[in-house]
mmCIF file of C-alpha atoms in Angstrom:
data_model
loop_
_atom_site.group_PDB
_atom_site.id
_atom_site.type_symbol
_atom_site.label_atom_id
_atom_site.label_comp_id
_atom_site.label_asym_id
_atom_site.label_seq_id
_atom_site.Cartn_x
_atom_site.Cartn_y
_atom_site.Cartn_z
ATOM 1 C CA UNK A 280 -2.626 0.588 -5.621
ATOM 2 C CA UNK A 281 -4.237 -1.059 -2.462
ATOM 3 C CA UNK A 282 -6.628 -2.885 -4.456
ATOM 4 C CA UNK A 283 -3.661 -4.663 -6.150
ATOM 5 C CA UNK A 284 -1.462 -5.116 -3.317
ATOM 6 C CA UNK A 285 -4.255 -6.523 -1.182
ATOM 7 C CA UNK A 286 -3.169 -10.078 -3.097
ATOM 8 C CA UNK A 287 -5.556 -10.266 -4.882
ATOM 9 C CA UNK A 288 -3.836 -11.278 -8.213
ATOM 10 C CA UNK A 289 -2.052 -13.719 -5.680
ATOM 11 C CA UNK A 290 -5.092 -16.097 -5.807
ATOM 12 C CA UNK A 291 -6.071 -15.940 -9.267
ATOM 13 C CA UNK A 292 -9.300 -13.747 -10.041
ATOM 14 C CA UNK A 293 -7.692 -11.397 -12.618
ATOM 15 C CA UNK A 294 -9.124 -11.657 -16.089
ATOM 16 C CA UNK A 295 -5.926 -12.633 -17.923
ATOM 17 C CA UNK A 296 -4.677 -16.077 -17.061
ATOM 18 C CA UNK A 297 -1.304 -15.546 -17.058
ATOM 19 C CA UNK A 298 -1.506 -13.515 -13.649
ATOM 20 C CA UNK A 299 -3.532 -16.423 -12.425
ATOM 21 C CA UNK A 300 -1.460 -17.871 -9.314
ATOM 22 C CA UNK A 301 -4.066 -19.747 -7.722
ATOM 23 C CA UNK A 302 -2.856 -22.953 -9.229
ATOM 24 C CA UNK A 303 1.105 -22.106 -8.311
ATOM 25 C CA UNK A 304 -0.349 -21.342 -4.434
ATOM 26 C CA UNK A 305 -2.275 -24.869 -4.555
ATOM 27 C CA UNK A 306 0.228 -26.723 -5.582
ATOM 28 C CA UNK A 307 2.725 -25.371 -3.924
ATOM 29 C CA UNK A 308 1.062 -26.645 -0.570
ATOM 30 C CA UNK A 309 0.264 -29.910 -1.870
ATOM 31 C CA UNK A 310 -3.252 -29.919 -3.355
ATOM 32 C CA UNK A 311 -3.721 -32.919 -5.570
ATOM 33 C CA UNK A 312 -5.856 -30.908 -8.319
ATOM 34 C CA UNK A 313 -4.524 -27.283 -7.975
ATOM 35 C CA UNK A 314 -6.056 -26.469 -11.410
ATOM 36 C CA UNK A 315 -9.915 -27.464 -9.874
ATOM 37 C CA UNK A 316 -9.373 -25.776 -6.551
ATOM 38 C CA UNK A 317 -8.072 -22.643 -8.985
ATOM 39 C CA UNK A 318 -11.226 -22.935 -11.141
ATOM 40 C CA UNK A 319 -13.067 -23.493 -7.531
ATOM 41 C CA UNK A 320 -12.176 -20.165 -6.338
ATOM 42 C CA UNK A 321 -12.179 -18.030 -9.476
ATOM 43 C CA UNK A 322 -15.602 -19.239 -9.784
ATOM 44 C CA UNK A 323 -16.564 -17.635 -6.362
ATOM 45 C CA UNK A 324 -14.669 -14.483 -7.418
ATOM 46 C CA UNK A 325 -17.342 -14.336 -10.479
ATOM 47 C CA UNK A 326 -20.403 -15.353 -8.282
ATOM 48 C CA UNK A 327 -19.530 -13.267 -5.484
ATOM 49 C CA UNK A 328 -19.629 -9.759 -7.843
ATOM 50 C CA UNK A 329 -22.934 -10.671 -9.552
ATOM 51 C CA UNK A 330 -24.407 -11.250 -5.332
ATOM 52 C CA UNK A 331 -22.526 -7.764 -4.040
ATOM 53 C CA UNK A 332 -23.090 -5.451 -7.209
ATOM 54 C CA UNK A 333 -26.245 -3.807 -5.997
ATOM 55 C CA UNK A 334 -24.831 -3.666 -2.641
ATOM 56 C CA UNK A 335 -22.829 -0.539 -3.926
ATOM 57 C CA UNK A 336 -25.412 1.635 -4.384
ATOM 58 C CA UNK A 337 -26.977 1.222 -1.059
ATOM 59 C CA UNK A 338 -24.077 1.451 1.383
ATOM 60 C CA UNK A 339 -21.266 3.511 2.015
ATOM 61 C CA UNK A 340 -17.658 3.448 -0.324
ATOM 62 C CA UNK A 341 -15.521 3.678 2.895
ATOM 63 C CA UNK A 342 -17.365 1.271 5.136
ATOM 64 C CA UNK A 343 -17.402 -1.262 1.923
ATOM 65 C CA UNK A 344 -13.812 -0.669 1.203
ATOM 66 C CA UNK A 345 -12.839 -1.092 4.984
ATOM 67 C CA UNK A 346 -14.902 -4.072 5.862
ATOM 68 C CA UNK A 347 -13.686 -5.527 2.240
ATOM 69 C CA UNK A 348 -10.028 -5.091 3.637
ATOM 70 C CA UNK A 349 -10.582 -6.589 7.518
ATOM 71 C CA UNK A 350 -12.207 -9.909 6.079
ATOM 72 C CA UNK A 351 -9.373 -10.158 3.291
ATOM 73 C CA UNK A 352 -6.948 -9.603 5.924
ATOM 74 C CA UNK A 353 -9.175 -12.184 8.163
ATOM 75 C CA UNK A 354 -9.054 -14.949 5.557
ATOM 76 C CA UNK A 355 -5.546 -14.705 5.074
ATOM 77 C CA UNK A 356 -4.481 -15.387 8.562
ATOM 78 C CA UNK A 357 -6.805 -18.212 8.893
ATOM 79 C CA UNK A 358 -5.110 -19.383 5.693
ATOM 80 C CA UNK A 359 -2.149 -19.743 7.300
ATOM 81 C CA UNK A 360 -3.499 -20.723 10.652
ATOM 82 C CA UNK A 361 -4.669 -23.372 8.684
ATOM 83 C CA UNK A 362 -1.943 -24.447 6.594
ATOM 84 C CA UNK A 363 0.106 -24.820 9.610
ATOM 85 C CA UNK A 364 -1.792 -26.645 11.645
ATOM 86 C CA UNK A 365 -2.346 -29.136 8.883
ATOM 87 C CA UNK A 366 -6.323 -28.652 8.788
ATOM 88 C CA UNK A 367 -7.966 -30.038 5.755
ATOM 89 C CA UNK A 368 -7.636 -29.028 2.473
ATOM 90 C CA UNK A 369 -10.724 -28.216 1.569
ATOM 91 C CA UNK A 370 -10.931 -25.892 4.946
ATOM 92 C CA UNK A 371 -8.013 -23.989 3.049
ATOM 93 C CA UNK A 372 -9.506 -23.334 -0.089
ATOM 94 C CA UNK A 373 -12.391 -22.011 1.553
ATOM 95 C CA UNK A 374 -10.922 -19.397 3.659
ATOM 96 C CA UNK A 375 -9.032 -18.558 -0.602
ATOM 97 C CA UNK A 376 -12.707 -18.251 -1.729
ATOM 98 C CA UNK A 377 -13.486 -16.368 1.655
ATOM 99 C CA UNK A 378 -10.451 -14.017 0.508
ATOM 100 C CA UNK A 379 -12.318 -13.616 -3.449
ATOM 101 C CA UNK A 380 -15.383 -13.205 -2.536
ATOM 102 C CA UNK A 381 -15.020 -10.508 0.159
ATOM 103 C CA UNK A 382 -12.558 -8.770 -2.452
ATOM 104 C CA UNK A 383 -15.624 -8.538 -4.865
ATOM 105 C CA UNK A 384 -17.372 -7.000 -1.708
ATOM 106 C CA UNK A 385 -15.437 -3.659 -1.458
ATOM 107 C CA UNK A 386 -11.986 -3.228 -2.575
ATOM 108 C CA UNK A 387 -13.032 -4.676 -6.402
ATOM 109 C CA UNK A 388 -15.592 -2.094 -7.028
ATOM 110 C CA UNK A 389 -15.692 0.362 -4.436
ATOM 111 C CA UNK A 390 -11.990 1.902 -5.799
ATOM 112 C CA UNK A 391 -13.502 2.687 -9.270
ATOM 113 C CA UNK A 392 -16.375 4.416 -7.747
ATOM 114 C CA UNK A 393 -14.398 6.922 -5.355
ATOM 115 C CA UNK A 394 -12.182 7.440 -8.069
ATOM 116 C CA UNK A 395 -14.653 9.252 -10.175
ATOM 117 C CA UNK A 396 -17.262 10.959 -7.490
ATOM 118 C CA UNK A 397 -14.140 12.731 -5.966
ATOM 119 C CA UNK A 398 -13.725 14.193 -9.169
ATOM 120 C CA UNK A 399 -15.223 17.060 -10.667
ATOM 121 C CA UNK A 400 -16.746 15.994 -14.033
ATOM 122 C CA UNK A 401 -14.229 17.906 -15.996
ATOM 123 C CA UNK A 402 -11.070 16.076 -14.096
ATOM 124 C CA UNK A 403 -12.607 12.363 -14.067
ATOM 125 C CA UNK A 404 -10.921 11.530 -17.247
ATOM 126 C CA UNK A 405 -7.647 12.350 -15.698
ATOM 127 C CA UNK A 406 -7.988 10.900 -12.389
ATOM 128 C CA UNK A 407 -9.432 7.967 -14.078
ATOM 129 C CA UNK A 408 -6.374 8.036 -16.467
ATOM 130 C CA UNK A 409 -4.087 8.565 -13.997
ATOM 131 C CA UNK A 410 -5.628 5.400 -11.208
ATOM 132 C CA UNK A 411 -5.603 3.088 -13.798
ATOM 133 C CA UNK A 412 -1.801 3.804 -14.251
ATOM 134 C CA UNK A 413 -1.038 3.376 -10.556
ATOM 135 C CA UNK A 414 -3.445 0.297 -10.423
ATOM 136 C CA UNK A 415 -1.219 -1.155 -13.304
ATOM 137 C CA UNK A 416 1.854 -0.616 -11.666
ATOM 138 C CA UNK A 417 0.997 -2.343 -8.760
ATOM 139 C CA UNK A 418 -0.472 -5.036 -10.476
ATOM 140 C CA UNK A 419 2.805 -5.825 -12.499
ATOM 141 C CA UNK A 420 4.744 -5.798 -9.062
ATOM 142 C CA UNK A 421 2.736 -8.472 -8.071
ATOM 143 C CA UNK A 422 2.893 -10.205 -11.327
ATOM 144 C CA UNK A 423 6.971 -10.205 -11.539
ATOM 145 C CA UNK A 424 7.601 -10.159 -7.527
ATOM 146 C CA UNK A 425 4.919 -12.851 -6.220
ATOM 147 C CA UNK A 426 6.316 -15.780 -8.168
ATOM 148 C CA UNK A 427 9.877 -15.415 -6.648
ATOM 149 C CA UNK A 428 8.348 -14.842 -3.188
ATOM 150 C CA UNK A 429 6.098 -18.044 -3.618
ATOM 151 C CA UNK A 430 9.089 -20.190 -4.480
ATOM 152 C CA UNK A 431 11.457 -18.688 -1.883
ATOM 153 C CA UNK A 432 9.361 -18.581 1.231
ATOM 154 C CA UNK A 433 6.124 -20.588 0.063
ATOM 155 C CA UNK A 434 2.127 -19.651 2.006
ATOM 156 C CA UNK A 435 4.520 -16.992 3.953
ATOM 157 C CA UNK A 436 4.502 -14.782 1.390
ATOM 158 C CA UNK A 437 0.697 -14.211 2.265
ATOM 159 C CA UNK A 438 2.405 -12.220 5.594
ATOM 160 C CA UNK A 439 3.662 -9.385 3.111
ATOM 161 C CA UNK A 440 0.020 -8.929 2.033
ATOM 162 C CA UNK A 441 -1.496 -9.273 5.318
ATOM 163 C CA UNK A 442 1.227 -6.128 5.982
ATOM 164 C CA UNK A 443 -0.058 -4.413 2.822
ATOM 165 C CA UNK A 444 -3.522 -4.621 3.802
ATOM 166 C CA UNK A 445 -2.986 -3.461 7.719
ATOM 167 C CA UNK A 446 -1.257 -0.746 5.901
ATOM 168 C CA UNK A 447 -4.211 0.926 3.149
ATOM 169 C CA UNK A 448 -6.579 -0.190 6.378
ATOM 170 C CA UNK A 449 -4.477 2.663 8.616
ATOM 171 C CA UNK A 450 -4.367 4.993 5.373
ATOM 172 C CA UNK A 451 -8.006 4.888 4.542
ATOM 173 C CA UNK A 452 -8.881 5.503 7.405
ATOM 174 C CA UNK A 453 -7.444 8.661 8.075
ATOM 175 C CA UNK A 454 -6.869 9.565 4.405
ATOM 176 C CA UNK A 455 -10.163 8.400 2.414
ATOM 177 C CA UNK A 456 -13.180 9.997 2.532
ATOM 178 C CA UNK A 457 -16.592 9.250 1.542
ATOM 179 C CA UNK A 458 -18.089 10.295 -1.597
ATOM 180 C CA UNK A 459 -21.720 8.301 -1.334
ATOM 181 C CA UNK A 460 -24.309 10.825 -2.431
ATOM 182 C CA UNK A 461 -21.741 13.419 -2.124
ATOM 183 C CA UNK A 462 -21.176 16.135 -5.011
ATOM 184 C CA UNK A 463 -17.258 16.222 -6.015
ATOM 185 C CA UNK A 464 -16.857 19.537 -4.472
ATOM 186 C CA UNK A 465 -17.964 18.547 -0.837
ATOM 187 C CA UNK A 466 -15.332 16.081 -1.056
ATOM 188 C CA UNK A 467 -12.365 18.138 -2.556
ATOM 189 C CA UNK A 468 -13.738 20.525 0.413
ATOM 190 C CA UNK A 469 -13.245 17.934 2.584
ATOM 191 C CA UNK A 470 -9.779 17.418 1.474
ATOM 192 C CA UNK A 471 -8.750 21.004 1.233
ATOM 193 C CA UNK A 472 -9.694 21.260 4.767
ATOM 194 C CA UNK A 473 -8.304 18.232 6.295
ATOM 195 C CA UNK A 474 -5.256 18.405 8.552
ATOM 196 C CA UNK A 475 -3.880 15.851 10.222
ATOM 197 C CA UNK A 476 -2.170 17.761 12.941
ATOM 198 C CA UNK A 477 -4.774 19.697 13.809
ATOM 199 C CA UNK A 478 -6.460 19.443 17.648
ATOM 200 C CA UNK A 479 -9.993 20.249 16.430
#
């Protein structure tokens, strides 16, 4: 569900244009061709997962999905840094693209892959089943919520995000652990012997 409530849908790089907000974002804070600056940074969302895809096999799920996270979070407050201090528009859309394209870095792809090396072959369809679900339901919270947010409190509504992202940041990194090269047991072992409250 992190994936989802990261924002990502917020900016526009889901498939299916009708969960597209870029445009609603752009022209909410003025951009004289929202649709462009939408196209602008949908376009780096597509770019940026052809550049990162081999990166996936070479370096480790939780460091991806963490670093993926800090420069989402990153780009968002310099959003809003920016917005308010009136920089430049174009300066703005950048740190949106900066937002896409580290998305495509870890949290796009790195989600799918945990989800089925954690698994045991026989349970994958299941857990696959059942994180698609989860990932759906979080996206249509975004889909019905965002749009009343956006009109209510405008480029703040990037804060509850930011919140949502400091939040799956603390979580993973207690709570997700890495299945790189890993077989499905070690990391159910894992798991079974993590405890939170433990001194050891």
């Amino acid at each position: 569900m992190g994936q989802q409530l990261c924002g990502i849908n917020s900016v526009g790089t889901h498939n299916y244009q009708i969960m597209a907000f870029a445009p609603s974002i752009l022209a909410t804070l003025g951009f004289d061709q929202p649709d462009i600056s939408g196209f602008v940074v949908t376009s780096v969302g597509f770019v940026s997962s052809v550049i990162f895809a081999p990166m996936i096999h070479k370096f480790r799920r939780k460091l991806l999905w963490m670093i993926g996270f800090v420069l989402m979070m990153i780009s968002f407050i310099a959003f809003l840094i920016s917005q308010d201090t009136n920089a430049h528009s174009a300066l703005k859309v950048f740190f949106l693209c900066m937002f896409v394209s580290v998305f495509q870095l870890g949290p796009g792809p790195v989600v799918w892959f945990i989800s089925v090396e954690m698994f045991p072959v026989r349970a994958v369809a299941a857990a696959q089943g059942v994180a698609t679900f989860f990932n759906w339901v979080a996206n249509t919270i975004v889909f019905l919520i965002f749009p009343i947010l956006l009109d209510k409190i405008g480029d703040r509504v990037l804060i509850v995000f930011i919140v949502f992202q400091i939040l799956v940041l603390i979580y993973s990194t207690f709570f997700v652990m890495e299945t790189l090269d890993r077989t499905p047991e070690d990391v159910l072992d894992d798991y079974q012997s993590f405890n939170f409250f433990s001194d050891d």
